[in-house]
mmCIF file of C-alpha atoms in Angstrom:
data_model
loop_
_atom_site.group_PDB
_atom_site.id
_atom_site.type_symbol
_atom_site.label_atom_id
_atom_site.label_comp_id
_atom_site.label_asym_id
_atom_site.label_seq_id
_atom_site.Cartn_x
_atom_site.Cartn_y
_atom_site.Cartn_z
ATOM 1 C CA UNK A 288 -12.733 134.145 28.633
ATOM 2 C CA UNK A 289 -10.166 131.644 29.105
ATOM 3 C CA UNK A 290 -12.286 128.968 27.984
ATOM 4 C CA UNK A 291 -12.503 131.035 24.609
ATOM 5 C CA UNK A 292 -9.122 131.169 24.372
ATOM 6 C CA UNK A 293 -8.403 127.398 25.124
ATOM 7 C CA UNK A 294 -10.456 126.761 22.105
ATOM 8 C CA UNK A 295 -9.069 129.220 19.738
ATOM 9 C CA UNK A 296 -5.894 127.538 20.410
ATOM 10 C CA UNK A 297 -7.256 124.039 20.085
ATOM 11 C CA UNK A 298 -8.692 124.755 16.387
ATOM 12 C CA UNK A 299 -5.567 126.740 15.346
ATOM 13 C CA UNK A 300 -3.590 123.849 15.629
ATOM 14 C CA UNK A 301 -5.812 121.683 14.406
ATOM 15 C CA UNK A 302 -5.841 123.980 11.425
ATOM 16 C CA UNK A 303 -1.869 123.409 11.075
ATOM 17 C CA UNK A 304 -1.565 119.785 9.910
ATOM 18 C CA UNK A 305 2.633 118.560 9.413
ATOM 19 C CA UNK A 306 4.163 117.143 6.805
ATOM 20 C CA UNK A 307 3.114 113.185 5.747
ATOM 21 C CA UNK A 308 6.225 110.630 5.358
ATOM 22 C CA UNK A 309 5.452 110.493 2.058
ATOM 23 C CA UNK A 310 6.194 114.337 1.565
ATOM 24 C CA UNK A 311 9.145 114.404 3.278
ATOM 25 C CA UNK A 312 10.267 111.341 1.247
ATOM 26 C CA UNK A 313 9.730 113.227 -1.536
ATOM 27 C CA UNK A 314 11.261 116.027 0.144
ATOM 28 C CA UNK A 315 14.804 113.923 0.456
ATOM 29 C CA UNK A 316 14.318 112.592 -2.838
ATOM 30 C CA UNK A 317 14.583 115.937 -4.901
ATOM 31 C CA UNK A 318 17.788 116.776 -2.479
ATOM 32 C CA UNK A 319 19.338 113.632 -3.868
ATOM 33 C CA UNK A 320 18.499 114.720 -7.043
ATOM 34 C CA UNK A 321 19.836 117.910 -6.736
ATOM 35 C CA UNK A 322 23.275 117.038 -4.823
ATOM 36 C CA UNK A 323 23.677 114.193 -7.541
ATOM 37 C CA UNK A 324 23.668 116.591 -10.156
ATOM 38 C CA UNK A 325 25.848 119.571 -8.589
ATOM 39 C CA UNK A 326 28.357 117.681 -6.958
ATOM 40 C CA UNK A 327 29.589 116.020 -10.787
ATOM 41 C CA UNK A 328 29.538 119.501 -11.663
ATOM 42 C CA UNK A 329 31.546 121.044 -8.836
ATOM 43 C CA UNK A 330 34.052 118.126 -8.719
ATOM 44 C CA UNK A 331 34.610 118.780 -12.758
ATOM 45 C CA UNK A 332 34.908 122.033 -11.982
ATOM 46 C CA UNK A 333 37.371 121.875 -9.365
ATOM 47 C CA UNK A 334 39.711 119.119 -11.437
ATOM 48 C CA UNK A 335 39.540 121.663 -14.051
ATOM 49 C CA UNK A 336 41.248 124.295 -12.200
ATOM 50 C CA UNK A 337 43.801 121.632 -10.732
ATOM 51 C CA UNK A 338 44.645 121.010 -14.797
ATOM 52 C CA UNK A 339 45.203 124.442 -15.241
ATOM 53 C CA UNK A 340 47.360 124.517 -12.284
ATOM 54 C CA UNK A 341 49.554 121.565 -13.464
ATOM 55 C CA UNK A 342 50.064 123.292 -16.998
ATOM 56 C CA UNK A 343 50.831 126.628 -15.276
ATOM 57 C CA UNK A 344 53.557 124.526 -13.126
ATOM 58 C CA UNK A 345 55.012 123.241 -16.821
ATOM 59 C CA UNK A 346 55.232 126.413 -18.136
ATOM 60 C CA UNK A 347 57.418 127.484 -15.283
ATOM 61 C CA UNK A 348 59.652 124.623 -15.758
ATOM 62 C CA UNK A 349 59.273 125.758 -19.917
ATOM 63 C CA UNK A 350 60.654 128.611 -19.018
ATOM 64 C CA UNK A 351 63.034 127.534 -16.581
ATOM 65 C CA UNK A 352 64.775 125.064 -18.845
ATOM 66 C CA UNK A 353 65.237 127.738 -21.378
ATOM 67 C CA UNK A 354 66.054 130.210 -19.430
ATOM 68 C CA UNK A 355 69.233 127.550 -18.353
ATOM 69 C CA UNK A 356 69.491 127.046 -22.224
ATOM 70 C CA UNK A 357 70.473 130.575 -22.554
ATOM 71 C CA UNK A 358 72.979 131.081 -19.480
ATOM 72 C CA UNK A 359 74.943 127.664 -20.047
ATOM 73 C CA UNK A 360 73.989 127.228 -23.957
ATOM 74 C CA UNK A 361 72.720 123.687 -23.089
ATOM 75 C CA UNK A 362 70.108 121.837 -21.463
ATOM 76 C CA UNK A 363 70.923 120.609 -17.664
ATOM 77 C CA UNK A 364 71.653 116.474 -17.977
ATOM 78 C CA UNK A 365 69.081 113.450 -17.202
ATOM 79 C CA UNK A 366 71.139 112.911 -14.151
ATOM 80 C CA UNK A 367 74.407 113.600 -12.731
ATOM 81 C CA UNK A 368 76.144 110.721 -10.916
ATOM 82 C CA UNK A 369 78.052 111.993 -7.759
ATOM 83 C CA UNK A 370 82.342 111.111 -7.595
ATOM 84 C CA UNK A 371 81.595 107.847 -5.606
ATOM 85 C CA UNK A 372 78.862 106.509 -8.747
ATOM 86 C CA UNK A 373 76.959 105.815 -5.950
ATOM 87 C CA UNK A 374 73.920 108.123 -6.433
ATOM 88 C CA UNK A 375 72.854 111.116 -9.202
ATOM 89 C CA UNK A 376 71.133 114.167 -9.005
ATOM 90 C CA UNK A 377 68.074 114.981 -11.294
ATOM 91 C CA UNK A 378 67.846 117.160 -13.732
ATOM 92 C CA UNK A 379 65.081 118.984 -11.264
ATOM 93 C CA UNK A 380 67.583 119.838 -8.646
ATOM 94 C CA UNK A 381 69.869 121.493 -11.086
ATOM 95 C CA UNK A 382 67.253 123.621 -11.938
ATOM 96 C CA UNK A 383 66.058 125.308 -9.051
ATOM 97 C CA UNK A 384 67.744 128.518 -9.643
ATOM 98 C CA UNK A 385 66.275 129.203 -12.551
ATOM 99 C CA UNK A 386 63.033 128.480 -10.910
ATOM 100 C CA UNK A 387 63.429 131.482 -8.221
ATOM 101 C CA UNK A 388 64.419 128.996 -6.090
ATOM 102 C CA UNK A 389 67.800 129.984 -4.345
ATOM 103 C CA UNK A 390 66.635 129.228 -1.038
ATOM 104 C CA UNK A 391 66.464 125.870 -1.858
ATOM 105 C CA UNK A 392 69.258 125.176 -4.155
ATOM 106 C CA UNK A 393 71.236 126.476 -1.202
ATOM 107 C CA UNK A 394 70.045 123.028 0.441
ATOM 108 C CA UNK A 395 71.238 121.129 -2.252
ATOM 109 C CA UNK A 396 75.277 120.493 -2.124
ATOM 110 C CA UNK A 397 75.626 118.964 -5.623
ATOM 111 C CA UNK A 398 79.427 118.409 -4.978
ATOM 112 C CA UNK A 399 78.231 115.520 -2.462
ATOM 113 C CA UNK A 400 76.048 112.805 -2.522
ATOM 114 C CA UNK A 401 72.214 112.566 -2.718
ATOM 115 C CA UNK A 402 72.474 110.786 0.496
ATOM 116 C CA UNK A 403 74.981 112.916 2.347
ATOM 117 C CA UNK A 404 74.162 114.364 5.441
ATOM 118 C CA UNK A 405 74.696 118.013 4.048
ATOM 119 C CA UNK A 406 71.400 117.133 1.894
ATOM 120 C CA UNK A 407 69.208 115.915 4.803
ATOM 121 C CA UNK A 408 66.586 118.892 4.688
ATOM 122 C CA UNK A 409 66.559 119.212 0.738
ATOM 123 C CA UNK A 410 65.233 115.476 0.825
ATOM 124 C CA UNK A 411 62.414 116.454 3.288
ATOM 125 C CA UNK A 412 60.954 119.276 1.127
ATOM 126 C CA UNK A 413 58.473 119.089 -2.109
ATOM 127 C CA UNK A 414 58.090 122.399 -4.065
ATOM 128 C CA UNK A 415 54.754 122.601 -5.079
ATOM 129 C CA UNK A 416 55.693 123.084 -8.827
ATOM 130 C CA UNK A 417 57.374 119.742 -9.112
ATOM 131 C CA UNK A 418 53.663 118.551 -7.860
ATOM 132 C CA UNK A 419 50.369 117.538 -9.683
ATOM 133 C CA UNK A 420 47.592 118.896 -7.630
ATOM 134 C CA UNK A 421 45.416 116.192 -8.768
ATOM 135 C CA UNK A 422 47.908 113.721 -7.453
ATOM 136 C CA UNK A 423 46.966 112.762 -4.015
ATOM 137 C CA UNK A 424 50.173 110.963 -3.233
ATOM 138 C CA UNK A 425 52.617 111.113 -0.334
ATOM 139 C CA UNK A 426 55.132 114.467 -0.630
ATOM 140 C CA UNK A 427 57.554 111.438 -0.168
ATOM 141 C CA UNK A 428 58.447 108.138 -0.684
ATOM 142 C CA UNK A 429 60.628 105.211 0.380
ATOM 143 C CA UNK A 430 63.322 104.169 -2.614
ATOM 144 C CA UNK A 431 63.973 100.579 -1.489
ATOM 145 C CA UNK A 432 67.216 98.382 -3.007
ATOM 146 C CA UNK A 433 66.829 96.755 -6.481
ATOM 147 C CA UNK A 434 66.323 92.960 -6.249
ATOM 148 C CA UNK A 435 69.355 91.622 -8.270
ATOM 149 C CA UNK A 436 68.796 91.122 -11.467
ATOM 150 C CA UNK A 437 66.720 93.854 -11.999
ATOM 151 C CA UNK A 438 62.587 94.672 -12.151
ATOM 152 C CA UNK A 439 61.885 92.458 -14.942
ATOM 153 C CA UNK A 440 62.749 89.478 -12.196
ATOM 154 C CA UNK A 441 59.707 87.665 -10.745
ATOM 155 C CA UNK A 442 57.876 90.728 -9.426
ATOM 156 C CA UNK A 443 59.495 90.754 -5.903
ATOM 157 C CA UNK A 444 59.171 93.471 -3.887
ATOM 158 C CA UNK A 445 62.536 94.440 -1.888
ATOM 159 C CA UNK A 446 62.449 95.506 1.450
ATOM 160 C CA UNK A 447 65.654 96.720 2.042
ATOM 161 C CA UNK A 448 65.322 100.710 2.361
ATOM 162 C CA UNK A 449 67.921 103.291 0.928
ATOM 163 C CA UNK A 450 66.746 106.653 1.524
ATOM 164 C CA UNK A 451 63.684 108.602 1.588
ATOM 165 C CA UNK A 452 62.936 111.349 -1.579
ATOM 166 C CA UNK A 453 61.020 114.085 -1.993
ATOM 167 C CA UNK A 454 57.985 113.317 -4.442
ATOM 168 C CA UNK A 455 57.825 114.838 -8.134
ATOM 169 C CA UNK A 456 55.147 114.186 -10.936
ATOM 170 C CA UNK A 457 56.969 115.949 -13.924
ATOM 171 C CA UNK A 458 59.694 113.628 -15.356
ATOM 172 C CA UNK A 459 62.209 114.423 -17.923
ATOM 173 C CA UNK A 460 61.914 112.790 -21.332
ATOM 174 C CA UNK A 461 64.675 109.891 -22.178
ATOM 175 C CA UNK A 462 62.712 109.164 -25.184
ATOM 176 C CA UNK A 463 61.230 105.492 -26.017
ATOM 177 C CA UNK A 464 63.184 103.445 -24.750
ATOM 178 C CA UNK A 465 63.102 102.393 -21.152
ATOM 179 C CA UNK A 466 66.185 103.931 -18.867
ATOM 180 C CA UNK A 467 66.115 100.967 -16.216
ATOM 181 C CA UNK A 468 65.632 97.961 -18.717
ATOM 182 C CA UNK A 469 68.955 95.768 -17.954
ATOM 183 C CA UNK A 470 70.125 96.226 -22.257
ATOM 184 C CA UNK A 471 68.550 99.558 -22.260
ATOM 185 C CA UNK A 472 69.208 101.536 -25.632
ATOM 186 C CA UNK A 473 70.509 105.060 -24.800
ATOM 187 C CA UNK A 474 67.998 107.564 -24.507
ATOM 188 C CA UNK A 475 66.916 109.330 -27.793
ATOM 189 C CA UNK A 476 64.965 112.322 -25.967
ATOM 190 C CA UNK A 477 66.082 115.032 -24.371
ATOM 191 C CA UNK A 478 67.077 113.944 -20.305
ATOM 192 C CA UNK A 479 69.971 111.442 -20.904
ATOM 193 C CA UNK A 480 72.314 110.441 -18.395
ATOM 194 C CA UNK A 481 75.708 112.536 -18.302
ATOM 195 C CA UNK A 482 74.694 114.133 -21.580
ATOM 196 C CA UNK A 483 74.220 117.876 -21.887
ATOM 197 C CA UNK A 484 72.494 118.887 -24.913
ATOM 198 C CA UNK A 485 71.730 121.812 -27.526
ATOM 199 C CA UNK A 486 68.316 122.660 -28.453
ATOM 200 C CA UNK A 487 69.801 122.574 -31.916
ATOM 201 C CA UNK A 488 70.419 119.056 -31.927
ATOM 202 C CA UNK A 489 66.795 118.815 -31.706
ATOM 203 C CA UNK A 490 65.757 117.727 -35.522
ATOM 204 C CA UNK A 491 62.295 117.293 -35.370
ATOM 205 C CA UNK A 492 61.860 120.978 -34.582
ATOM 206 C CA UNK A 493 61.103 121.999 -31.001
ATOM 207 C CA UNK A 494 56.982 122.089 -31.080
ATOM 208 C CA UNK A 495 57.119 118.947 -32.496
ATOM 209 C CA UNK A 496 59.451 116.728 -29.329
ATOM 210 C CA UNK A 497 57.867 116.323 -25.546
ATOM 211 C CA UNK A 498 60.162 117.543 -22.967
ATOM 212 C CA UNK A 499 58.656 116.822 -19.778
ATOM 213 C CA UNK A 500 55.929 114.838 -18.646
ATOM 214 C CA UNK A 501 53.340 113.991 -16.047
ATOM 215 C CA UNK A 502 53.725 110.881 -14.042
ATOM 216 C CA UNK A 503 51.602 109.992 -10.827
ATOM 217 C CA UNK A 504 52.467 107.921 -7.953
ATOM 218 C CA UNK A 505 50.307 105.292 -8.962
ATOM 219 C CA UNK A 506 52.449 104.284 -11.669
ATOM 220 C CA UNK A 507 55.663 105.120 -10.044
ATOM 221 C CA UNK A 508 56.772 107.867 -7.618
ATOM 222 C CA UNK A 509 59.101 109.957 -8.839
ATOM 223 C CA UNK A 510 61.437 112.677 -7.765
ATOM 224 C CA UNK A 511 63.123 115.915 -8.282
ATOM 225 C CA UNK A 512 66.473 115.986 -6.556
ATOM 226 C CA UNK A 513 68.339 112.392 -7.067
ATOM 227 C CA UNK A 514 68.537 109.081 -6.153
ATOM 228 C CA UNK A 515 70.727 105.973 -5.010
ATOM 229 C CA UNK A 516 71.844 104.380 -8.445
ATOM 230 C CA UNK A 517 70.720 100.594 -6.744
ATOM 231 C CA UNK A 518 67.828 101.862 -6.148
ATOM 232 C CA UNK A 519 64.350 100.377 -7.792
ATOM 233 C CA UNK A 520 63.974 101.869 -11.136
ATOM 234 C CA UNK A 521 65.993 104.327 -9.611
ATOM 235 C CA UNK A 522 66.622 106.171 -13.059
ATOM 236 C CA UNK A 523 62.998 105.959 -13.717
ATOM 237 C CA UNK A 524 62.379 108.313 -11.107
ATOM 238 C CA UNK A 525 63.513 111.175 -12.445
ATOM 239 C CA UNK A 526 63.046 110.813 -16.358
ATOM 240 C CA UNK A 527 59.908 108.336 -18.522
ATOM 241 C CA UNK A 528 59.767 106.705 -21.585
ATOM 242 C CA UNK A 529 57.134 107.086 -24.246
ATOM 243 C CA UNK A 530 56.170 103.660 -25.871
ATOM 244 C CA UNK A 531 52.625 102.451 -25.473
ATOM 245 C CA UNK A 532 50.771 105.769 -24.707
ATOM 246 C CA UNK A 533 49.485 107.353 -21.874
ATOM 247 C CA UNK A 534 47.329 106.538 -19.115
ATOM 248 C CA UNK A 535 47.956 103.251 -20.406
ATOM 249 C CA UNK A 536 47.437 100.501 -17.467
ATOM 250 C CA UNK A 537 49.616 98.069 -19.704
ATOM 251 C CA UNK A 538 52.162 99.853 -19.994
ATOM 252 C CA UNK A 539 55.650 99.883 -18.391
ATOM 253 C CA UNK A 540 55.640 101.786 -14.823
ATOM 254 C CA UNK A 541 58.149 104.122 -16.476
ATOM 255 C CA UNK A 542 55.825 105.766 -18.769
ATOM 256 C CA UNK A 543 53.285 108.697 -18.517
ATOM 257 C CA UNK A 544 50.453 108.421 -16.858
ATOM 258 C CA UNK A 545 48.247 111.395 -14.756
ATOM 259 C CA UNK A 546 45.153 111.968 -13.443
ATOM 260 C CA UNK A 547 43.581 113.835 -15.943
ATOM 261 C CA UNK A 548 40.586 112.427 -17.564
ATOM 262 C CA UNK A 549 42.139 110.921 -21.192
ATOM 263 C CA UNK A 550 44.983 112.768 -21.307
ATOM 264 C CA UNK A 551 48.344 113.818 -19.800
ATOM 265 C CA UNK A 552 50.232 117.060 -19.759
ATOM 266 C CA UNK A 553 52.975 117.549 -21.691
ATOM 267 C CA UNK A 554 56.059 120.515 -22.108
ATOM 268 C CA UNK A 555 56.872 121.019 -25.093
ATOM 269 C CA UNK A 556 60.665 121.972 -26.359
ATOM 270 C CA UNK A 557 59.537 125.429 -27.884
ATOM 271 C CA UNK A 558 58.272 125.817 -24.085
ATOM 272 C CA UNK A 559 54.334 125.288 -24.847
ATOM 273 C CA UNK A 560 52.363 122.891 -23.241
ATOM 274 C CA UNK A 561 50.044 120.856 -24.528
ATOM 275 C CA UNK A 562 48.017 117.480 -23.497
ATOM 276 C CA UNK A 563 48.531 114.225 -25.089
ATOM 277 C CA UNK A 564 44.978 112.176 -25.671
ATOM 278 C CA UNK A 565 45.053 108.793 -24.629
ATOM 279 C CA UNK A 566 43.683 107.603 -27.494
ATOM 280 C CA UNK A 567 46.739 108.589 -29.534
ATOM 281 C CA UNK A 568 48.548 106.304 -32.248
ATOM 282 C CA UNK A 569 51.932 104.808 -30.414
ATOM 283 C CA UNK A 570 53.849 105.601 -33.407
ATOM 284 C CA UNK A 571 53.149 108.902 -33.685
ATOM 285 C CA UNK A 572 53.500 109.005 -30.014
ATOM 286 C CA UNK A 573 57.197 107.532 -30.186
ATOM 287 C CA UNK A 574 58.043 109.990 -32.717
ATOM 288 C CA UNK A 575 57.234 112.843 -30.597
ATOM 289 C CA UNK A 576 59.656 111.771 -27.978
ATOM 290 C CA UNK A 577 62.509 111.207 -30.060
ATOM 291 C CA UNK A 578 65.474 114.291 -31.206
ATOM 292 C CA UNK A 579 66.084 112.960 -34.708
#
């Protein structure tokens, strides 16, 4: 009897032959296939959503900035230099209240300085609607001294540190010219230093004139609540330029740039918001950026 069942077992496995290298080569191959063709699909999908995301986070500020229109009958400046001149706040930190953010704006003591020590905690935090999610940059970043005689010298990179910022990627709009060239013309957008302006100064008609802007890391890091006036392109961190076009690698580190594939996000002055194609002409560019 046992014998019988010795050889049952024998021929049942002989019966049961595994799988060849060659089919399990083939095997891997089709999973290959298969991840190579989801995982373009998912990743798509997923920067999708984050673009969605980034134009939901401009139509907050849309609605923000208008919403400050209405209360003070003009739009909050480019940036606000403290009584020592020695540093300026952004037009981002003056708009946190309107942004149902009283929590924070009670961090921010605008009647001091960006680097006072009453401001410590608001430059350690980075609201998440100041933010990109398809930027993977820092929340933060280092603003070092300005070499003297200003970023168009040599390329040197200073390593004397000033103070650490929160990070931003939506920038105000000067307009097209750049706001830390040496000679710089005075802005012709709508963020200007000092200057506090009506939408009805606005010529061009409000759907037709950016506002605000995207600008990664990679080009320049930016911020929401100030900086130290020497700073490196210290004014560029709060508001861009619009010259060449966006997404453009020869362009100035001032200008627009994001992550999105060919385009950038854009808030408009009527409070829509709309992507800019890098492919588009720079003068009509330019003219978009400009009040009259």
């Amino acid at each position: 009897m046992n014998t019988r069942i010795i050889r049952f077992r024998q021929q049942s496995s002989a019966q049961r032959p595994g799988f060849t290298i060659l089919e399990l080569l083939v095997v891997m191959a089709i999973v290959g296939l298969l991840i190579g063709l989801i995982l373009p699909a998912v990743n798509s999908a997923r920067e999708s959503a984050r673009k969605i995301q980034c134009v939901n986070h401009l139509h907050q500020i849309g609605t923000a900035l208008h919403n400050y229109h209405d209360v003070y009958r003009r739009l909050p400046a480019g940036w606000r230099l403290d009584a020592s001149r020695e540093t300026a706040f952004g037009w981002g930190a003056s708009l946190l209240p309107f942004l149902e953010q009283a929590n924070l704006a009670s961090l921010v003591d605008l009647q001091s300085s960006v680097n006072a020590a009453g401001n410590a905690v608001a430059r350690t935090i980075t609201p998440a609607f100041y933010r990109c999610p398809s930027d993977v940059a820092n929340d933060g970043f280092t603003l070092f001294e300005e070499h003297e005689g200003g970023h168009e010298t040599s390329g040197l990179q200073s390593h004397s540190v000033l103070i650490d910022l929160p990070s931003a990627n939506y920038v105000g709009v000067y307009g097209t010219s750049d706001p830390d060239a040496i000679a710089s013309q005075p802005g012709d957008g709508f963020f200007v230093a000092n200057r506090f302006f009506r939408f009805t100064e606005f010529r061009n008609g409000l759907s037709n004139i950016i506002m605000v802007g995207e600008r990664t890391a990679r080009k320049l890091p930016s911020t929401w609540l100030g900086i130290v006036m020497e700073g490196e392109d210290s004014k560029g961190r709060m508001v861009g330029f619009a010259y060449a076009g966006p997404n453009r690698r020869d362009a100035d580190e001032c200008e627009f740039d994001s992550r999105h594939l060919g385009c950038a996000n854009f808030l408009w002055g009527d409070g829509h918001v709309k992507s800019i194609s890098d492919s588009i002409d720079a003068p009509t560019y330019r003219r978009f950026a400009t009040r009259h």
